[in-house]
Coordinates of C-alpha atoms in Angstrom, one line a residue:
Chain A
M5 CA 154.1 164.7 101.8
S6 CA 151.4 163.0 99.9
H7 CA 149.5 160.1 101.3
R8 CA 148.6 158.5 98.0
T9 CA 147.6 154.9 98.6
K10 CA 149.7 152.4 96.9
P11 CA 147.8 151.0 93.9
H12 CA 146.6 147.5 94.4
S13 CA 148.8 144.9 92.8
R14 CA 147.1 142.4 90.4
W15 CA 147.3 139.8 93.1
Q16 CA 145.6 142.0 95.7
S17 CA 142.9 142.9 93.2
V18 CA 142.1 139.3 92.5
F19 CA 142.3 138.5 96.2
L20 CA 139.8 141.3 97.0
W21 CA 137.4 140.2 94.3
H22 CA 137.7 136.6 95.5
R23 CA 137.0 137.6 99.1
N24 CA 134.0 139.9 98.2
I25 CA 132.4 137.5 95.8
G26 CA 133.1 134.6 98.2
L27 CA 131.1 136.5 100.8
G28 CA 128.3 137.1 98.4
A29 CA 128.2 133.6 97.2
A30 CA 128.3 132.0 100.7
F31 CA 124.5 132.0 100.9
F32 CA 124.1 130.3 97.5
V33 CA 126.8 127.7 98.2
I34 CA 125.0 126.7 101.5
L35 CA 121.6 126.6 99.7
L36 CA 122.9 124.6 96.8
A37 CA 124.9 122.2 99.0
V38 CA 122.0 121.5 101.3
T39 CA 119.3 121.2 98.6
G40 CA 121.8 119.2 96.4
V41 CA 122.5 116.6 99.2
M42 CA 118.7 116.4 99.9
L43 CA 118.0 115.7 96.2
N44 CA 120.8 113.1 96.0
H45 CA 119.0 111.2 98.8
T46 CA 115.4 111.6 97.7
D47 CA 114.5 108.0 98.4
Q48 CA 116.0 107.9 101.8
L49 CA 114.5 111.2 102.8
D50 CA 111.1 110.1 101.3
L51 CA 110.9 113.5 99.6
Q52 CA 108.6 112.2 96.8
D53 CA 106.0 111.1 99.2
R54 CA 106.1 113.9 101.7
R55 CA 103.6 116.6 101.0
V56 CA 103.9 120.3 101.7
N57 CA 101.0 121.6 103.7
N58 CA 102.2 125.2 103.9
E59 CA 99.3 127.4 102.7
W60 CA 101.6 130.1 101.3
L61 CA 103.6 127.6 99.2
L62 CA 100.4 125.8 98.0
H63 CA 99.0 129.2 97.0
W64 CA 102.3 130.1 95.4
Y65 CA 102.1 127.0 93.2
G66 CA 98.5 127.7 92.4
I67 CA 97.3 124.5 94.1
T68 CA 93.8 124.7 95.5
P69 CA 92.6 122.0 97.9
P70 CA 90.5 119.4 96.0
K71 CA 86.8 119.3 96.7
P72 CA 85.6 116.0 98.2
T73 CA 83.1 113.8 96.4
S74 CA 81.4 111.6 99.0
Y75 CA 78.8 108.8 99.0
A76 CA 77.0 107.4 102.0
T77 CA 76.5 103.7 102.1
S78 CA 74.8 101.8 104.9
G79 CA 76.3 104.1 107.6
Q80 CA 79.7 104.2 106.0
R81 CA 81.4 106.8 103.8
I82 CA 83.2 106.4 100.5
T83 CA 85.0 109.6 99.6
Q84 CA 87.3 110.8 96.8
L85 CA 89.6 113.7 97.5
G86 CA 91.6 114.5 94.5
S87 CA 93.1 111.2 93.4
Q88 CA 92.9 109.7 96.9
R89 CA 90.0 107.6 97.9
Y90 CA 88.8 106.6 101.4
I91 CA 86.5 104.0 102.9
N92 CA 85.5 105.9 106.0
S93 CA 89.0 107.1 107.0
N94 CA 90.8 104.1 105.5
P95 CA 92.8 105.3 102.5
I96 CA 92.9 103.2 99.4
S97 CA 96.5 102.7 98.4
E98 CA 96.0 102.9 94.7
K99 CA 95.3 106.3 93.2
A100 CA 92.1 107.0 91.2
T101 CA 92.4 107.8 87.6
S102 CA 88.8 108.9 87.1
L103 CA 86.1 110.4 89.2
L104 CA 83.9 108.3 91.4
I105 CA 80.3 108.3 90.2
G106 CA 78.7 106.2 92.9
A107 CA 79.3 103.8 95.8
L108 CA 77.4 101.0 97.4
E109 CA 77.9 98.5 100.2
L110 CA 76.8 94.9 99.8
E111 CA 77.6 92.3 102.5
D112 CA 80.8 93.8 103.6
I113 CA 81.9 94.5 100.0
Y114 CA 82.1 98.1 98.9
L115 CA 81.4 98.8 95.3
L116 CA 83.0 101.9 93.8
A117 CA 81.7 102.9 90.4
Y118 CA 83.5 104.8 87.7
Q119 CA 82.4 105.4 84.1
N120 CA 84.1 102.3 82.8
E121 CA 84.5 99.9 85.7
V122 CA 83.3 99.0 89.2
E123 CA 85.9 98.2 91.9
L124 CA 85.2 95.9 94.8
Y125 CA 86.9 96.6 98.1
T126 CA 86.9 95.1 101.6
P127 CA 86.1 97.3 104.6
Q128 CA 89.9 97.4 105.1
A129 CA 90.3 99.1 101.7
E130 CA 91.9 96.0 100.1
L131 CA 91.0 95.7 96.4
I132 CA 89.0 92.5 95.6
D133 CA 88.5 92.9 91.9
R134 CA 87.8 95.3 89.1
V135 CA 84.9 94.5 86.7
R136 CA 84.7 96.5 83.5
T137 CA 81.3 97.8 82.6
P138 CA 79.7 97.0 79.2
S139 CA 79.5 100.7 78.3
V140 CA 80.0 104.1 79.8
I141 CA 77.8 104.3 82.9
D142 CA 76.5 107.3 84.8
A143 CA 75.1 105.6 87.9
I144 CA 75.1 102.6 90.2
G145 CA 72.1 101.7 92.3
R146 CA 70.2 98.9 93.9
T147 CA 66.7 97.6 94.1
P148 CA 64.8 97.0 97.3
Q149 CA 65.6 93.2 96.7
G150 CA 69.3 94.0 96.8
L151 CA 70.0 93.7 93.1
I152 CA 73.0 95.8 92.0
L153 CA 72.3 97.8 88.8
I154 CA 74.3 100.1 86.6
R155 CA 72.8 102.6 84.2
S156 CA 74.0 103.9 80.9
E157 CA 72.4 105.4 77.8
Q158 CA 72.3 101.9 76.3
G159 CA 70.3 100.5 79.2
W160 CA 70.7 98.9 82.5
W161 CA 72.8 95.9 83.6
K162 CA 72.8 93.8 86.7
F163 CA 75.6 92.0 88.5
N164 CA 75.7 88.2 88.3
D165 CA 75.6 86.3 91.6
D166 CA 79.4 86.1 92.1
M167 CA 79.9 89.7 90.9
T168 CA 82.2 88.9 88.0
E169 CA 80.0 90.0 85.0
W170 CA 77.3 92.4 84.1
M171 CA 74.1 91.0 82.4
P172 CA 71.4 93.0 80.7
A173 CA 68.6 93.9 83.0
A174 CA 65.0 94.9 82.2
L175 CA 64.1 98.4 83.3
D176 CA 62.8 97.7 86.8
K177 CA 59.4 99.0 87.7
N178 CA 60.4 99.0 91.3
P179 CA 62.1 102.1 92.5
V180 CA 65.9 101.9 92.2
S181 CA 67.9 103.7 94.8
W182 CA 70.7 105.3 92.7
S183 CA 73.8 106.3 94.6
M184 CA 74.0 110.1 94.9
P185 CA 76.8 112.2 96.3
S186 CA 76.1 113.9 99.7
A187 CA 77.9 116.3 102.0
L188 CA 80.8 114.8 103.9
P189 CA 80.5 115.3 107.7
L190 CA 82.7 118.1 108.7
E191 CA 84.7 116.1 111.3
L192 CA 85.6 113.4 108.7
E193 CA 86.4 116.0 106.1
L194 CA 88.9 117.7 108.3
Q195 CA 90.4 114.3 109.2
L196 CA 90.7 113.3 105.5
R197 CA 92.2 116.7 104.5
Q198 CA 94.8 116.3 107.2
N199 CA 95.7 112.8 106.0
N200 CA 95.3 113.6 102.3
R201 CA 98.4 112.4 100.6
G202 CA 96.8 113.0 97.2
D203 CA 98.5 114.8 94.3
G204 CA 99.2 117.8 96.5
L205 CA 102.7 119.3 96.4
P206 CA 105.6 116.9 96.9
L207 CA 108.5 118.2 99.0
E208 CA 110.8 117.0 96.3
R209 CA 109.3 119.5 93.9
V210 CA 109.9 122.4 96.3
I211 CA 113.5 121.4 97.0
L212 CA 114.2 120.9 93.3
D213 CA 112.7 124.4 92.5
L214 CA 114.7 125.9 95.3
H215 CA 117.9 124.3 94.0
S216 CA 117.3 125.6 90.4
G217 CA 115.8 128.9 91.5
R218 CA 112.5 128.2 89.7
L219 CA 110.6 128.7 93.0
F220 CA 111.0 132.4 92.2
G221 CA 110.2 132.1 88.5
Q222 CA 112.5 133.4 85.8
F223 CA 114.2 135.8 88.2
G224 CA 115.2 132.9 90.5
V225 CA 116.7 131.1 87.5
L226 CA 118.7 134.1 86.6
L227 CA 119.8 134.5 90.2
M228 CA 121.0 131.0 90.3
D229 CA 122.8 131.5 87.0
G230 CA 124.5 134.5 88.6
A231 CA 125.4 132.3 91.6
A232 CA 126.8 129.7 89.3
L233 CA 129.0 132.3 87.6
M234 CA 130.1 133.6 91.0
M235 CA 131.2 130.1 92.0
L236 CA 132.9 129.6 88.7
F237 CA 134.8 132.8 89.3
L238 CA 135.7 131.7 92.9
G239 CA 137.1 128.4 91.5
V240 CA 139.2 130.1 88.9
S241 CA 140.3 133.0 91.2
G242 CA 141.1 130.6 94.0
L243 CA 143.3 128.5 91.7
W244 CA 144.9 131.7 90.4
I245 CA 145.7 133.0 93.9
W246 CA 147.1 129.6 95.0
L247 CA 149.3 129.4 91.9
D248 CA 150.5 133.0 92.4
R249 CA 151.4 132.3 96.0
L250 CA 153.2 129.1 95.0
R251 CA 155.2 131.0 92.4
K252 CA 156.1 133.8 94.9
R253 CA 157.1 131.2 97.5
R254 CA 159.4 129.5 95.0
A255 CA 160.9 132.8 93.9
H256 CA 161.5 133.8 97.6
R257 CA 163.1 130.4 98.3
R258 CA 165.3 130.8 95.2
V259 CA 166.5 134.3 96.4
H260 CA 167.4 132.9 99.8
Q261 CA 169.3 130.0 98.4
H262 CA 171.5 132.3 96.3
Chain B
M14 CA 150.7 121.5 44.8
P15 CA 148.6 123.2 47.4
L16 CA 147.0 121.0 50.0
P17 CA 143.3 120.5 49.7
R18 CA 142.6 122.4 53.0
Y19 CA 139.0 123.4 52.5
P20 CA 137.6 119.9 51.7
S21 CA 139.4 118.5 54.8
V22 CA 137.9 121.3 56.9
N23 CA 134.5 120.6 55.4
N24 CA 135.0 116.9 56.1
G25 CA 135.8 117.7 59.7
I26 CA 132.7 119.8 60.1
A27 CA 130.6 117.1 58.4
M28 CA 132.1 114.5 60.8
K29 CA 131.3 116.7 63.8
L30 CA 127.8 117.2 62.5
Q31 CA 127.5 113.4 62.1
R32 CA 128.7 112.8 65.6
T33 CA 126.3 115.5 67.0
R34 CA 123.4 113.9 65.1
L35 CA 124.4 110.5 66.5
F36 CA 124.7 111.9 70.0
L37 CA 121.3 113.6 69.7
L38 CA 119.8 110.3 68.4
L39 CA 121.2 108.4 71.4
L40 CA 119.8 111.1 73.7
A41 CA 116.4 110.8 72.0
L42 CA 116.3 107.0 72.2
P43 CA 114.9 106.8 75.8
L44 CA 112.1 109.2 74.7
A45 CA 111.2 106.9 71.9
A46 CA 110.9 104.0 74.4
H47 CA 107.4 102.5 74.7
A48 CA 105.3 104.1 77.3
Y49 CA 102.0 102.3 77.0
E50 CA 101.6 99.5 74.5
V51 CA 98.8 97.0 74.1
Y52 CA 100.3 94.0 72.3
M53 CA 97.2 91.9 72.5
E54 CA 93.8 92.4 74.2
P55 CA 93.4 90.1 77.2
D56 CA 90.0 88.8 75.7
N57 CA 91.8 87.9 72.5
F58 CA 94.5 86.0 74.4
I59 CA 91.9 84.0 76.3
A60 CA 90.0 83.3 73.1
T61 CA 93.2 82.1 71.3
A62 CA 94.2 80.0 74.3
F63 CA 91.1 77.9 74.0
D64 CA 90.8 77.9 70.1
G65 CA 88.1 80.5 70.1
A66 CA 85.8 78.7 72.6
P67 CA 86.9 79.8 76.0
P68 CA 85.1 78.4 79.1
R69 CA 83.4 80.8 81.5
P70 CA 85.8 82.4 83.9
S71 CA 86.3 81.0 87.4
T72 CA 87.4 83.0 90.4
L73 CA 90.1 82.2 92.9
W74 CA 90.2 84.1 96.2
I75 CA 93.7 84.8 97.4
K76 CA 93.2 84.5 101.2
G77 CA 94.5 82.5 104.1
D78 CA 97.4 80.2 103.4
L79 CA 97.3 81.0 99.7
K80 CA 97.6 84.7 100.4
S81 CA 100.7 84.1 102.6
A82 CA 102.2 81.9 99.9
V83 CA 101.5 84.5 97.1
T84 CA 102.9 87.3 99.3
N85 CA 106.0 85.3 99.9
L86 CA 106.4 84.5 96.2
L87 CA 105.9 88.1 95.0
G88 CA 107.5 89.8 98.0
H89 CA 104.3 91.8 98.4
P90 CA 100.5 91.0 98.4
Y91 CA 99.0 90.5 95.0
E92 CA 97.2 93.6 93.7
K93 CA 93.7 92.0 94.1
L94 CA 92.1 89.5 96.4
R95 CA 90.3 87.7 93.6
V96 CA 91.9 86.4 90.5
R97 CA 89.9 85.3 87.5
Y98 CA 91.1 82.3 85.5
W99 CA 89.9 80.0 82.7
R100 CA 90.0 76.3 82.9
K101 CA 89.3 73.6 80.3
D102 CA 90.4 70.0 80.2
E103 CA 93.9 70.1 81.8
Q104 CA 94.7 73.7 80.9
T105 CA 94.3 76.9 82.8
A106 CA 94.8 80.4 81.5
W107 CA 95.7 83.5 83.7
I108 CA 95.8 87.2 83.1
L109 CA 98.2 88.6 85.8
N110 CA 99.5 92.0 86.6
E111 CA 102.8 92.7 88.3
I112 CA 104.7 96.0 88.6
G113 CA 108.0 96.1 86.9
K114 CA 109.4 99.4 88.1
E115 CA 106.3 101.7 88.5
K116 CA 103.5 100.4 86.5
P117 CA 101.8 97.0 86.1
I118 CA 102.8 94.7 83.2
T119 CA 99.8 92.6 82.1
T120 CA 100.7 89.1 81.0
G121 CA 98.7 86.2 79.7
I122 CA 99.9 82.8 80.8
I123 CA 98.7 79.3 79.9
I124 CA 99.5 76.3 82.0
R125 CA 99.0 72.8 80.8
Q126 CA 99.5 69.8 83.1
G127 CA 101.6 71.8 85.5
Q128 CA 103.9 73.1 82.8
L129 CA 104.0 76.6 81.3
K130 CA 102.8 76.4 77.8
T131 CA 102.6 80.1 76.8
I132 CA 103.6 83.4 78.3
K133 CA 102.9 86.6 76.5
V134 CA 103.1 90.3 77.5
L135 CA 99.7 91.7 76.7
I136 CA 100.0 95.3 78.0
F137 CA 103.2 97.1 78.8
R138 CA 103.0 100.4 80.6
E139 CA 106.6 101.0 81.7
S140 CA 109.0 103.3 79.8
R141 CA 111.8 100.7 79.9
G142 CA 112.2 97.0 79.7
W143 CA 109.8 96.4 76.9
E144 CA 112.2 93.8 75.4
V145 CA 110.6 91.2 77.6
Q146 CA 107.8 90.9 75.1
Y147 CA 110.1 89.2 72.6
D148 CA 110.1 85.5 72.0
F149 CA 113.8 85.2 72.5
F150 CA 113.1 86.0 76.2
T151 CA 109.7 84.4 76.8
D152 CA 110.7 81.1 75.1
Q153 CA 112.9 80.4 78.1
F154 CA 109.8 79.9 80.2
L155 CA 108.2 77.2 77.9
G156 CA 107.9 73.9 79.7
A157 CA 108.9 75.4 83.1
R158 CA 107.5 74.0 86.3
V159 CA 107.8 75.1 89.9
D160 CA 109.4 73.1 92.7
D161 CA 108.2 72.8 96.3
K162 CA 109.8 76.1 97.1
R163 CA 107.8 77.7 94.2
Q164 CA 111.0 78.3 92.3
L165 CA 111.2 77.7 88.5
D166 CA 113.1 74.5 87.6
R167 CA 115.4 76.5 85.4
H168 CA 117.5 79.6 85.2
I169 CA 116.1 82.5 83.2
D170 CA 118.7 84.7 81.5
G171 CA 118.1 88.4 82.1
I172 CA 118.2 91.3 79.7
S173 CA 120.5 94.2 80.5
G174 CA 118.5 97.3 81.1
A175 CA 115.3 95.4 81.6
T176 CA 116.1 93.7 85.0
L177 CA 112.9 94.8 86.7
S178 CA 110.7 93.7 83.8
V179 CA 112.5 90.4 83.7
N180 CA 111.9 90.0 87.5
A181 CA 108.2 90.9 87.1
L182 CA 107.7 88.3 84.3
T183 CA 109.6 85.6 86.2
K184 CA 107.4 86.3 89.3
Q185 CA 104.2 86.1 87.1
A186 CA 105.3 82.8 85.6
R187 CA 106.0 81.4 89.1
L188 CA 102.6 82.8 90.4
A189 CA 100.6 81.3 87.5
L190 CA 102.3 77.9 88.0
H191 CA 101.6 78.1 91.7
L192 CA 98.0 79.2 91.3
D193 CA 97.4 76.4 88.7
H194 CA 98.8 73.9 91.1
H195 CA 96.4 75.3 93.8
V196 CA 93.3 75.0 91.6
T197 CA 94.1 71.7 90.0
Q198 CA 95.1 70.0 93.2
N199 CA 92.1 71.3 95.1

């Protein structure tokens, strides 16, 4: 007596494929569902503003921590870390678009110099005003008399009394103390790095790349393509199984009615 | 007589191609939207506002009660604590920034005797809503005043697809009228 197994019917074959592929696709379905829901609620979950601090991920994305540029003013510190700027440890809400080239403090007003403009801030890091420079400058400094000067290849300029305009200044014979970068105290540097919400790596980017598979490069994209095909098959095979069962149930009912 | 099958097939393909082109064109439209456009340099606006002879700029500090009023009007603090303005005879001119969706829209506004005389978008940095630069929109503000609640004395019709830019310009108009009132009354 032979024990030949009965060959699978077409229905059984599709059902087996549906079950096996379903098991294989389960991980991707969960991953896509979770990341998809998160991406649908980016604003509520604040994904754009949250930064990833995981060293492995930062390294994977090729993001190296920015080097701080820091200037000491009368006992205070003005620091730029990437596009984020700080007055001591108070972050300035607006992102920098160019590199800080000097900083001074004058009667509780902080002057942050860039190549094309000087920004005035309160100690609480509130922007007072922006004053454009007459040409591209490379330094900001002050005389022993407290006169604020900026320097460019075309010459020197001094601030008017209410700090709204630059006026040509004669090259001063008195020594001008030009603002120079200096090393940031280690404790403050650690504090700023911890709080740094600069460019960094937004959580949204990671979730998006996880959703599309791009987190693992071209291989990840192909893997997600495969997952999509698996889900497509599950949809079609599930429908096919349901229709087949429905047809059989109807046939069965018809036989019993007769 | 045989039916002209091939020409009709060709016409069908041509129509499909036409539709595809139109679809691609529609898709590309947002990309063609203005991203950063300087319509007029602020210095030129001020020079024009005073017939080529602008006065020296004055500064207004937004602090204390004025800061509260401005914050209330805009829904957030103004981007700077000090605003520069130009004043001559009974006219003031303002260059104000207000974020539409993500980036500031720079607008020049002239107020004469408490009434808005000119409003012009000078620099537009957003990717959408640039239609607010056109006269058909800005002309609605001409002659406008603000009431005690710092609201405009008229309704401003919006532009579909440019709601945030419309809101930004409306706030700028209200702010300029309020600041003008502040400097002329004090």
